[in-house]
């Protein structure tokens, strides 16, 4: 394998639809801050009906990431089902963070019509999703677990995290957690008016949480009393790295960036790995047996890359087509986590998302898009693009750009410029602004911590009809745009072909073309596309877009004129050749894009 140039993917484009599972089917519109499950409502697995899944598939989606499926800590009484109550003082919000997992071998009881049969209800959802022609992704959060992790659903012989730990020492290779011996855990000092459950009285809110000795907190904070801004609701998992940074496990040979998952799998077969590694590998294989098609890994860079080699090679050995995507926010680690860690896809947050956000806000230049892509040219097929997810501000929120339509040129570029997957967040396609004050956390992001309704999405859901019946004209038009764009991405082979920017050539040679416009071409032997987008919210542009001679030659174009058809909305245009250079007379409106096919 050429280490400098990853092999291009030849399969069709992947489109991930992230959905916050407990919010999707909720029809209640009360939206009371800190509201209970009865007051504000909650969605269930059964709300993903055949009709709902059909509409998601028709939007142009290939994979659904069901966020918040594993059983996490929450403030609700399920003791009749053998589930212990969680202390609200170590739960964020009332519905709880999906990243404070309490039992990895079962699912969130809030999501089931009958919590006693919650796993069966999830399995039925997996079957419906597959029947709709979609793949299923769920979260695995290896860096940390809930402060009160207790699996009541683990298979026989499987011990929960920390059950066999030696708590008399800070660190031991096969301990699942780190400890502060002879020190009890203390709750954070609450600041800025924060009180658990918004100050509501609760029998479990007493100013203390029983944990002795104290464990290190999920973000790596070692103090027995974490800060309020620490991930105090979680405890950090030990992967065999001592407090002073020593690794109690084998490292990969130097040439293993080029080795495939089979060689990685073989490498680990005779190695003695830390207990936490084995536990998470078994968890992943368990969910594959349930029917899950892949995983999204939270904060993957906080876990050693060797573990990912161990786990992902085991997953790929069981299911070579498993879809593995992860958060890694340090660009200098991207190649290690892809090549050594055997990740399929990483969020391109720090470079592409941040750059596109600046352009959308009006002060970034489109010139930076090729700079980012060139920086990661060798790993481009692995860089997953997005404009929204549960961690980021909604596009339509005032804190981002305040208008969902401003995303249209950015989505066009991100969806069509590369071979890597594109991801959208439920409600993005109808302009959801995330304006609700749900309780824990503030507006601009749709709450992941509390029970809440999602108004624009609810209008599309239309009381379970999933037909957009309550959407406004503008919201319908926005969803129609997303549907057109995503279907172009998954059905047109050029989107997985060659990609060449023509932006800089046009900046140099084309009058009236500037840094608020961006253009590139996508092509295979059978299909040739020209993409041009206007990121400006107010200004229309008229120019003669140039197609450089070398592209004309590569495309083997030799007639004077070619008809162009815009795949988005059907507009016709002409490509004319003069002195072997192509030219297209274009008038492009504010926020408009064209995806011209050369006929």
PDB file of C-alpha atoms in Angstrom, residues 70 99 101 104 138-143 280 283-285 287 295-299 308 311 315:
ATOM      1  CA  UNK A  70     -27.110   2.499  25.422  1.00  0.00           C
ATOM      2  CA  UNK A  99     -22.318   9.824  27.235  1.00  0.00           C
ATOM      3  CA  UNK A 101     -23.441   5.037  30.086  1.00  0.00           C
ATOM      4  CA  UNK A 104     -23.558  -1.271  28.130  1.00  0.00           C
ATOM      5  CA  UNK A 138     -24.954   3.479  17.795  1.00  0.00           C
ATOM      6  CA  UNK A 139     -22.579   5.137  20.244  1.00  0.00           C
ATOM      7  CA  UNK A 140     -19.762   3.516  22.145  1.00  0.00           C
ATOM      8  CA  UNK A 141     -18.025   5.786  24.660  1.00  0.00           C
ATOM      9  CA  UNK A 142     -14.778   4.077  25.654  1.00  0.00           C
ATOM     10  CA  UNK A 143     -13.151   6.933  27.549  1.00  0.00           C
ATOM     11  CA  UNK A 280     -15.065  -2.842  25.368  1.00  0.00           C
ATOM     12  CA  UNK A 283     -19.359  -4.889  24.218  1.00  0.00           C
ATOM     13  CA  UNK A 284     -18.820  -4.017  20.545  1.00  0.00           C
ATOM     14  CA  UNK A 285     -19.091  -7.639  19.416  1.00  0.00           C
ATOM     15  CA  UNK A 287     -23.940  -5.157  19.626  1.00  0.00           C
ATOM     16  CA  UNK A 295     -20.363   2.606  15.872  1.00  0.00           C
ATOM     17  CA  UNK A 296     -19.660   6.247  16.547  1.00  0.00           C
ATOM     18  CA  UNK A 297     -16.862   6.601  19.092  1.00  0.00           C
ATOM     19  CA  UNK A 298     -16.968   9.516  21.512  1.00  0.00           C
ATOM     20  CA  UNK A 299     -13.701  11.375  22.232  1.00  0.00           C
ATOM     21  CA  UNK A 308      -8.390   1.039  18.657  1.00  0.00           C
ATOM     22  CA  UNK A 311     -10.878  -3.357  19.049  1.00  0.00           C
ATOM     23  CA  UNK A 315     -14.881  -5.736  14.824  1.00  0.00           C
TER      24      UNK A 315
END
